[in-house]
Amino acid sequence: MSLLGLMIWAPIAAGFAALLLKDPAVVRRWALAASLFVFVLAVVAALGFDPAGGYQWQYRVPWIPAFNIDYHLGVDGLSLPLVVLTAFIGMLAILTGWNTATRHIGQFFAAFLMLEGLLIGVFCAMDAALFYIFFEAMLIPMFLIIGVWGSENRVYAAVKFFLYTFLGSVLMLVAFVYLAIQSESFRITDWHAFSLSSLEQTWLFLALLLGFAVKVPMWPVHTWLPDAHVEAPAAGSVVLAAVLLKIGGYGLLRFCLPIAPDASLALDGLVIGLSLIAVVYIGFTALAQTDMKKLIAYSSIAHMGFVTLGLFILYRLATETAMLSVSGAIIQMISHGLVSAALFVCVGVLYDRRHSRNIQDYGGVLETMPIFGALFVFFALANAGLPGTSGFVGEVMVILATFQAGWWLAALAAMVVVLGAAYSLWMVRRVVFGPAEHAEVKAFQDLSGREMLILLALAIPVLAVGLWPVPLLDLIEPSVAQLIDQAQAFKAGGAP
Amino acid sequence: MSVAQEMILMLPEIVLVVGACFVLLCPRFLAWPLTMLVLAGTVGAMVATAPENPTMLMTGMFERSSEIDLLRILICVVTVLILRYARGHPISPDRLQSNEFYTLAIFGCVGMFLISGAEHLITLYLGLEILALSLYPMIAMMRDDGRAGEVALKYFVLGALASGFLLYGMSLMYAVTGTLHIGELASQLEQLEMNRVLLLGMVFMLAGLAFKLGATPFHMWLPDVYDGASIPAVTYLSAAPKIAGLLLLLRLFSDGLMALAVDWTTLMMVLAVLSLLLGNLVAIAQTRIRRMLAYSAIAHTGFVFLALGAGTPHGMGSAVFYTFVYALMAAGSFGMLLLLNARVASEDIQDFKGLNHSHPWLAIMVLILMFSMAGVPLTAGFYAKLYVLQAVVDAGLWPLAVVAVLLTVVGAYYYLRIVWYMYFEEADRPAEPGEDSAHVFLVSANALILVFIFAVPQPWLEMSRDVARVFVGGQ
């Protein structure tokens, strides 16, 4: 079995084993050990990765010859950072959910471990059918995580999450089936080189876009996200925000742009328009929220809108600048993964103490929780794109690139920074600062060792990427260059 | 071919018929083991006498081929599963675990076997009627239950009407072509100009079969029968006869009437879309699990018609695979229902509430069955849908594929509802599954095989393709 295969199947197998374990303390340690093991493997994979070497750690065996489906795994510079992110967040999610479940503890950790394995599978799959299988199978554990361990309105949120994603993905399946029949292969790299008429591309593009837009989520198919985030347990929100949303962006990179370049060019206005709506309109929506989790959920939508903007603006740019914007979008995905996860952990920390997500129920948290307050403010600033944090790097790259496409686009895109600063800082001002008025807040205990460990573990990469993004950029740039070539290799004879 | 040789090749049917007579006459305590013996003996006889090439028997009225034998083995396996599940039913064991019940089940198999090999319209009709005449009394067997009597009558009247349709269609075919032999019919039709009598005959035949299979708009009997009959009878009705129904469709349309494919594929598409639409939408509104499964069966029938409506060998292969997987899912679902229902005959969907809290293992099995029905990966149901979609898109009918997948999303809702009742809700009345560990084991194996087929799909897909190949093009 290959390294990547081990990273996929080890947590899934560990999850099954967790179902059989009875003692809660043993289950927790077992889950943590399994996710730590996966993270170590991810680090090994990253260390052995040569940025200029294209797809690596490949493993390929024929699986279903009747459909031309292979069990084919591999990572390139686009997927490797997301794999590492998934393994990292998977580990922290287990720590976040340490005491969440009061019953069916084995099932709780089993769901998270399986989810982690399936998510890594999504990023490693080089066969579209395999990708789809992981993409959809992942709905099952997430559905259960939201529904079983969520808060009051969890059933509604879980079902909405499942049906929205399922709706997007089945149309994607039809697109995949069409491509497979035309090209007689399910290999994603074969599809990249396969030429299609512009009409075909348009339909395929729309089907794929719908599938991934639900995941990103883009306006107007974003409405499942606030519900899912609010109802999910903190650990579920962490994985949802940090990794699940990235699948949407990754799918656009891996499928939409290289497979349907003509349609991407023709319809880039649509995506850019939707992205700007997300940035501006959803940014204002976030400002109006009184529920912290909802606020961060809307902030996620706005930030992901910024990512899709960075990806699709490339057709309006020279190649050099296109590199800048696509790399910036990818860095923004990673950064958002870390920062939003940290913010959800922070809300989880507060929720554990007060059992409320309402901003009004807090105030003056700094008085009783100075360390937590400092970290919360730090992550809120990272969310707003403070220089020195990872949030800044991606945002500045995309905004700089966008300037070339038009100053007004850049001005609208820059709203993400303005609004991000507004809602993030306003939230911490109301929660962390000011006098502590509520008696419950006055009785707060500061961070436990476990909580501190999670937040510090997240703060390190946020700072590292913010201060010294070059290693990460070196890692992704060769793949981004190749992607831009593919995205501009027009298949139907349309001129750029 | 000598009579002795023909008798040897007919051995599976002979074992079944003779065995059925013995089961009817044997002492009560022997009925169950003898039934198992007969079915095992049939499978054994089938394996032992498998011909290398498809062989015509009985002056060309019956065909024996090893590919179709695979499906017939599946029919036997599903029947064994169902009869074992039925033993978990506590109500009226004197009727539902009696010699008569088992005899009828075996005769049902005889009918299905005849259908599977029929090369002649009369053989086909004979098989269909033997099957139907075994099902009517099976449903009516709970004779002190008013609803069972009502639905048995309903099923009988509509079934007889459907048979009439089918026969009338066949007679019109005979009027034009002068033959009842399916192979000759196919070659005659290729030379004939299309005319209205042929078209009429074809439509009558299709309507008759749509009645039997429960495709919209001929589905009205199906929810009532599923809801009103005893669960063992419904379980039997829901799984194995679907395979026979598929073979019937393949034999009549993909083989006999291939020359008219342009016309019947369109009709099948209409049936498919209507079934998917009605089945999936109406299932949402159901509160009783059996009615929900009935509408889900209609929707699944729609998928099979969609596959056949593609009109290609690929489509036929996908229909075989779909039916194969569906038979396993239906058997598993009803087996689970029988297990959960060992206490009372109430079958509200609400009864699934809190199952995870009391029986986490069974909850996982139900989860697998439901996600398989919905066509979510990690279960065989996914490939079943994928294969059909591939066939439909391959035939250039991608808008239909889009319609089908959109309705699949609608369908996912009611399967999800069962999952969320099990996992997210607290029980109003805790379910008390039977303590029958063999039953639990069989149901679990039944569910887990769907996961196994997902992991190792190639042999099953090849089998489906090979079965479809037997029918392609006519002989």
PDB file of N, CA and C in Angstrom, chain A residues 446-494:
ATOM      1  N   ASP A 446      -9.528  30.612  32.642  1.00  0.00           N
ATOM      2  CA  ASP A 446      -8.765  30.778  31.397  1.00  0.00           C
ATOM      3  C   ASP A 446      -8.532  29.425  30.746  1.00  0.00           C
ATOM      4  N   LEU A 447      -7.852  29.464  29.608  1.00  0.00           N
ATOM      5  CA  LEU A 447      -7.701  28.266  28.784  1.00  0.00           C
ATOM      6  C   LEU A 447      -7.106  27.095  29.553  1.00  0.00           C
ATOM      7  N   SER A 448      -7.654  25.917  29.274  1.00  0.00           N
ATOM      8  CA  SER A 448      -7.034  24.709  29.801  1.00  0.00           C
ATOM      9  C   SER A 448      -5.833  24.376  28.919  1.00  0.00           C
ATOM     10  N   GLY A 449      -5.029  23.439  29.364  1.00  0.00           N
ATOM     11  CA  GLY A 449      -3.848  23.064  28.597  1.00  0.00           C
ATOM     12  C   GLY A 449      -4.208  22.594  27.198  1.00  0.00           C
ATOM     13  N   ARG A 450      -5.280  21.796  27.094  1.00  0.00           N
ATOM     14  CA  ARG A 450      -5.690  21.263  25.801  1.00  0.00           C
ATOM     15  C   ARG A 450      -6.086  22.395  24.843  1.00  0.00           C
ATOM     16  N   GLU A 451      -6.894  23.333  25.376  1.00  0.00           N
ATOM     17  CA  GLU A 451      -7.350  24.437  24.522  1.00  0.00           C
ATOM     18  C   GLU A 451      -6.176  25.306  24.074  1.00  0.00           C
ATOM     19  N   MET A 452      -5.270  25.525  25.014  1.00  0.00           N
ATOM     20  CA  MET A 452      -4.106  26.348  24.696  1.00  0.00           C
ATOM     21  C   MET A 452      -3.283  25.674  23.606  1.00  0.00           C
ATOM     22  N   LEU A 453      -3.115  24.361  23.746  1.00  0.00           N
ATOM     23  CA  LEU A 453      -2.343  23.601  22.764  1.00  0.00           C
ATOM     24  C   LEU A 453      -2.943  23.763  21.367  1.00  0.00           C
ATOM     25  N   ILE A 454      -4.264  23.633  21.256  1.00  0.00           N
ATOM     26  CA  ILE A 454      -4.908  23.736  19.948  1.00  0.00           C
ATOM     27  C   ILE A 454      -4.656  25.119  19.354  1.00  0.00           C
ATOM     28  N   LEU A 455      -4.903  26.156  20.173  1.00  0.00           N
ATOM     29  CA  LEU A 455      -4.819  27.513  19.624  1.00  0.00           C
ATOM     30  C   LEU A 455      -3.376  27.877  19.285  1.00  0.00           C
ATOM     31  N   LEU A 456      -2.442  27.453  20.114  1.00  0.00           N
ATOM     32  CA  LEU A 456      -1.040  27.762  19.798  1.00  0.00           C
ATOM     33  C   LEU A 456      -0.609  27.004  18.547  1.00  0.00           C
ATOM     34  N   ALA A 457      -1.060  25.737  18.435  1.00  0.00           N
ATOM     35  CA  ALA A 457      -0.710  24.959  17.247  1.00  0.00           C
ATOM     36  C   ALA A 457      -1.218  25.643  15.990  1.00  0.00           C
ATOM     37  N   LEU A 458      -2.357  26.306  16.088  1.00  0.00           N
ATOM     38  CA  LEU A 458      -2.882  27.013  14.926  1.00  0.00           C
ATOM     39  C   LEU A 458      -2.178  28.345  14.724  1.00  0.00           C
ATOM     40  N   ALA A 459      -1.751  28.970  15.812  1.00  0.00           N
ATOM     41  CA  ALA A 459      -1.126  30.287  15.681  1.00  0.00           C
ATOM     42  C   ALA A 459       0.227  30.185  14.986  1.00  0.00           C
ATOM     43  N   ILE A 460       0.941  29.084  15.221  1.00  0.00           N
ATOM     44  CA  ILE A 460       2.285  28.973  14.637  1.00  0.00           C
ATOM     45  C   ILE A 460       2.257  29.023  13.111  1.00  0.00           C
ATOM     46  N   PRO A 461       1.493  28.141  12.437  1.00  0.00           N
ATOM     47  CA  PRO A 461       1.488  28.253  10.971  1.00  0.00           C
ATOM     48  C   PRO A 461       0.917  29.572  10.462  1.00  0.00           C
ATOM     49  N   VAL A 462      -0.045  30.158  11.199  1.00  0.00           N
ATOM     50  CA  VAL A 462      -0.592  31.448  10.752  1.00  0.00           C
ATOM     51  C   VAL A 462       0.527  32.489  10.698  1.00  0.00           C
ATOM     52  N   LEU A 463       1.340  32.493  11.751  1.00  0.00           N
ATOM     53  CA  LEU A 463       2.463  33.438  11.768  1.00  0.00           C
ATOM     54  C   LEU A 463       3.523  33.050  10.742  1.00  0.00           C
ATOM     55  N   ALA A 464       3.800  31.746  10.659  1.00  0.00           N
ATOM     56  CA  ALA A 464       4.872  31.297   9.771  1.00  0.00           C
ATOM     57  C   ALA A 464       4.565  31.678   8.331  1.00  0.00           C
ATOM     58  N   VAL A 465       3.351  31.379   7.891  1.00  0.00           N
ATOM     59  CA  VAL A 465       2.992  31.712   6.513  1.00  0.00           C
ATOM     60  C   VAL A 465       2.956  33.225   6.331  1.00  0.00           C
ATOM     61  N   GLY A 466       2.547  33.923   7.380  1.00  0.00           N
ATOM     62  CA  GLY A 466       2.468  35.379   7.268  1.00  0.00           C
ATOM     63  C   GLY A 466       3.831  36.022   7.162  1.00  0.00           C
ATOM     64  N   LEU A 467       4.785  35.506   7.900  1.00  0.00           N
ATOM     65  CA  LEU A 467       6.097  36.146   7.911  1.00  0.00           C
ATOM     66  C   LEU A 467       7.007  35.623   6.809  1.00  0.00           C
ATOM     67  N   TRP A 468       6.892  34.401   6.447  1.00  0.00           N
ATOM     68  CA  TRP A 468       7.834  33.789   5.507  1.00  0.00           C
ATOM     69  C   TRP A 468       7.073  32.832   4.587  1.00  0.00           C
ATOM     70  N   PRO A 469       6.306  33.377   3.640  1.00  0.00           N
ATOM     71  CA  PRO A 469       5.486  32.510   2.789  1.00  0.00           C
ATOM     72  C   PRO A 469       6.264  31.826   1.670  1.00  0.00           C
ATOM     73  N   VAL A 470       7.555  32.134   1.536  1.00  0.00           N
ATOM     74  CA  VAL A 470       8.288  31.639   0.375  1.00  0.00           C
ATOM     75  C   VAL A 470       8.287  30.110   0.253  1.00  0.00           C
ATOM     76  N   PRO A 471       8.534  29.351   1.349  1.00  0.00           N
ATOM     77  CA  PRO A 471       8.523  27.887   1.163  1.00  0.00           C
ATOM     78  C   PRO A 471       7.212  27.378   0.601  1.00  0.00           C
ATOM     79  N   LEU A 472       6.103  27.923   1.121  1.00  0.00           N
ATOM     80  CA  LEU A 472       4.800  27.485   0.629  1.00  0.00           C
ATOM     81  C   LEU A 472       4.624  27.873  -0.839  1.00  0.00           C
ATOM     82  N   LEU A 473       5.050  29.081  -1.174  1.00  0.00           N
ATOM     83  CA  LEU A 473       4.927  29.536  -2.561  1.00  0.00           C
ATOM     84  C   LEU A 473       5.780  28.668  -3.488  1.00  0.00           C
ATOM     85  N   ASP A 474       6.982  28.341  -3.029  1.00  0.00           N
ATOM     86  CA  ASP A 474       7.845  27.479  -3.839  1.00  0.00           C
ATOM     87  C   ASP A 474       7.180  26.139  -4.097  1.00  0.00           C
ATOM     88  N   LEU A 475       6.484  25.682  -3.081  1.00  0.00           N
ATOM     89  CA  LEU A 475       5.827  24.384  -3.200  1.00  0.00           C
ATOM     90  C   LEU A 475       4.734  24.410  -4.258  1.00  0.00           C
ATOM     91  N   ILE A 476       3.942  25.471  -4.271  1.00  0.00           N
ATOM     92  CA  ILE A 476       2.768  25.461  -5.158  1.00  0.00           C
ATOM     93  C   ILE A 476       3.067  26.029  -6.536  1.00  0.00           C
ATOM     94  N   GLU A 477       4.108  26.852  -6.653  1.00  0.00           N
ATOM     95  CA  GLU A 477       4.242  27.600  -7.903  1.00  0.00           C
ATOM     96  C   GLU A 477       4.396  26.748  -9.175  1.00  0.00           C
ATOM     97  N   PRO A 478       5.237  25.698  -9.168  1.00  0.00           N
ATOM     98  CA  PRO A 478       5.323  24.916 -10.412  1.00  0.00           C
ATOM     99  C   PRO A 478       3.965  24.370 -10.847  1.00  0.00           C
ATOM    100  N   SER A 479       3.174  23.892  -9.874  1.00  0.00           N
ATOM    101  CA  SER A 479       1.869  23.353 -10.238  1.00  0.00           C
ATOM    102  C   SER A 479       0.936  24.454 -10.713  1.00  0.00           C
ATOM    103  N   VAL A 480       1.052  25.625 -10.086  1.00  0.00           N
ATOM    104  CA  VAL A 480       0.198  26.741 -10.518  1.00  0.00           C
ATOM    105  C   VAL A 480       0.563  27.144 -11.942  1.00  0.00           C
ATOM    106  N   ALA A 481       1.883  27.154 -12.238  1.00  0.00           N
ATOM    107  CA  ALA A 481       2.298  27.516 -13.593  1.00  0.00           C
ATOM    108  C   ALA A 481       1.711  26.545 -14.602  1.00  0.00           C
ATOM    109  N   GLN A 482       1.741  25.260 -14.239  1.00  0.00           N
ATOM    110  CA  GLN A 482       1.194  24.257 -15.141  1.00  0.00           C
ATOM    111  C   GLN A 482      -0.309  24.435 -15.291  1.00  0.00           C
ATOM    112  N   LEU A 483      -0.963  24.739 -14.168  1.00  0.00           N
ATOM    113  CA  LEU A 483      -2.411  24.940 -14.211  1.00  0.00           C
ATOM    114  C   LEU A 483      -2.761  26.102 -15.128  1.00  0.00           C
ATOM    115  N   ILE A 484      -1.977  27.185 -15.034  1.00  0.00           N
ATOM    116  CA  ILE A 484      -2.296  28.352 -15.849  1.00  0.00           C
ATOM    117  C   ILE A 484      -2.097  28.027 -17.329  1.00  0.00           C
ATOM    118  N   ASP A 485      -1.058  27.247 -17.628  1.00  0.00           N
ATOM    119  CA  ASP A 485      -0.891  26.786 -19.010  1.00  0.00           C
ATOM    120  C   ASP A 485      -2.131  26.055 -19.490  1.00  0.00           C
ATOM    121  N   GLN A 486      -2.594  25.126 -18.641  1.00  0.00           N
ATOM    122  CA  GLN A 486      -3.757  24.323 -19.029  1.00  0.00           C
ATOM    123  C   GLN A 486      -4.995  25.186 -19.144  1.00  0.00           C
ATOM    124  N   ALA A 487      -5.133  26.117 -18.204  1.00  0.00           N
ATOM    125  CA  ALA A 487      -6.331  26.947 -18.202  1.00  0.00           C
ATOM    126  C   ALA A 487      -6.346  27.896 -19.387  1.00  0.00           C
ATOM    127  N   GLN A 488      -5.173  28.136 -19.970  1.00  0.00           N
ATOM    128  CA  GLN A 488      -5.149  29.026 -21.134  1.00  0.00           C
ATOM    129  C   GLN A 488      -4.916  28.263 -22.425  1.00  0.00           C
ATOM    130  N   ALA A 489      -4.867  26.922 -22.336  1.00  0.00           N
ATOM    131  CA  ALA A 489      -4.719  26.130 -23.560  1.00  0.00           C
ATOM    132  C   ALA A 489      -6.113  25.907 -24.119  1.00  0.00           C
ATOM    133  N   PHE A 490      -6.570  26.854 -24.933  1.00  0.00           N
ATOM    134  CA  PHE A 490      -7.958  26.807 -25.357  1.00  0.00           C
ATOM    135  C   PHE A 490      -8.157  25.686 -26.347  1.00  0.00           C
ATOM    136  N   LYS A 491      -9.195  24.912 -26.080  1.00  0.00           N
ATOM    137  CA  LYS A 491      -9.356  23.661 -26.813  1.00  0.00           C
ATOM    138  C   LYS A 491     -10.231  23.835 -28.033  1.00  0.00           C
ATOM    139  N   ALA A 492     -11.165  24.727 -27.967  1.00  0.00           N
ATOM    140  CA  ALA A 492     -12.155  24.808 -29.034  1.00  0.00           C
ATOM    141  C   ALA A 492     -11.765  25.858 -30.068  1.00  0.00           C
ATOM    142  N   GLY A 493     -10.559  26.324 -30.017  1.00  0.00           N
ATOM    143  CA  GLY A 493     -10.118  27.295 -31.011  1.00  0.00           C
ATOM    144  C   GLY A 493     -10.521  28.715 -30.702  1.00  0.00           C
ATOM    145  N   GLY A 494     -11.061  28.950 -29.512  1.00  0.00           N
ATOM    146  CA  GLY A 494     -11.434  30.318 -29.149  1.00  0.00           C
ATOM    147  C   GLY A 494     -10.199  31.130 -28.764  1.00  0.00           C
TER     148      GLY A 494
END
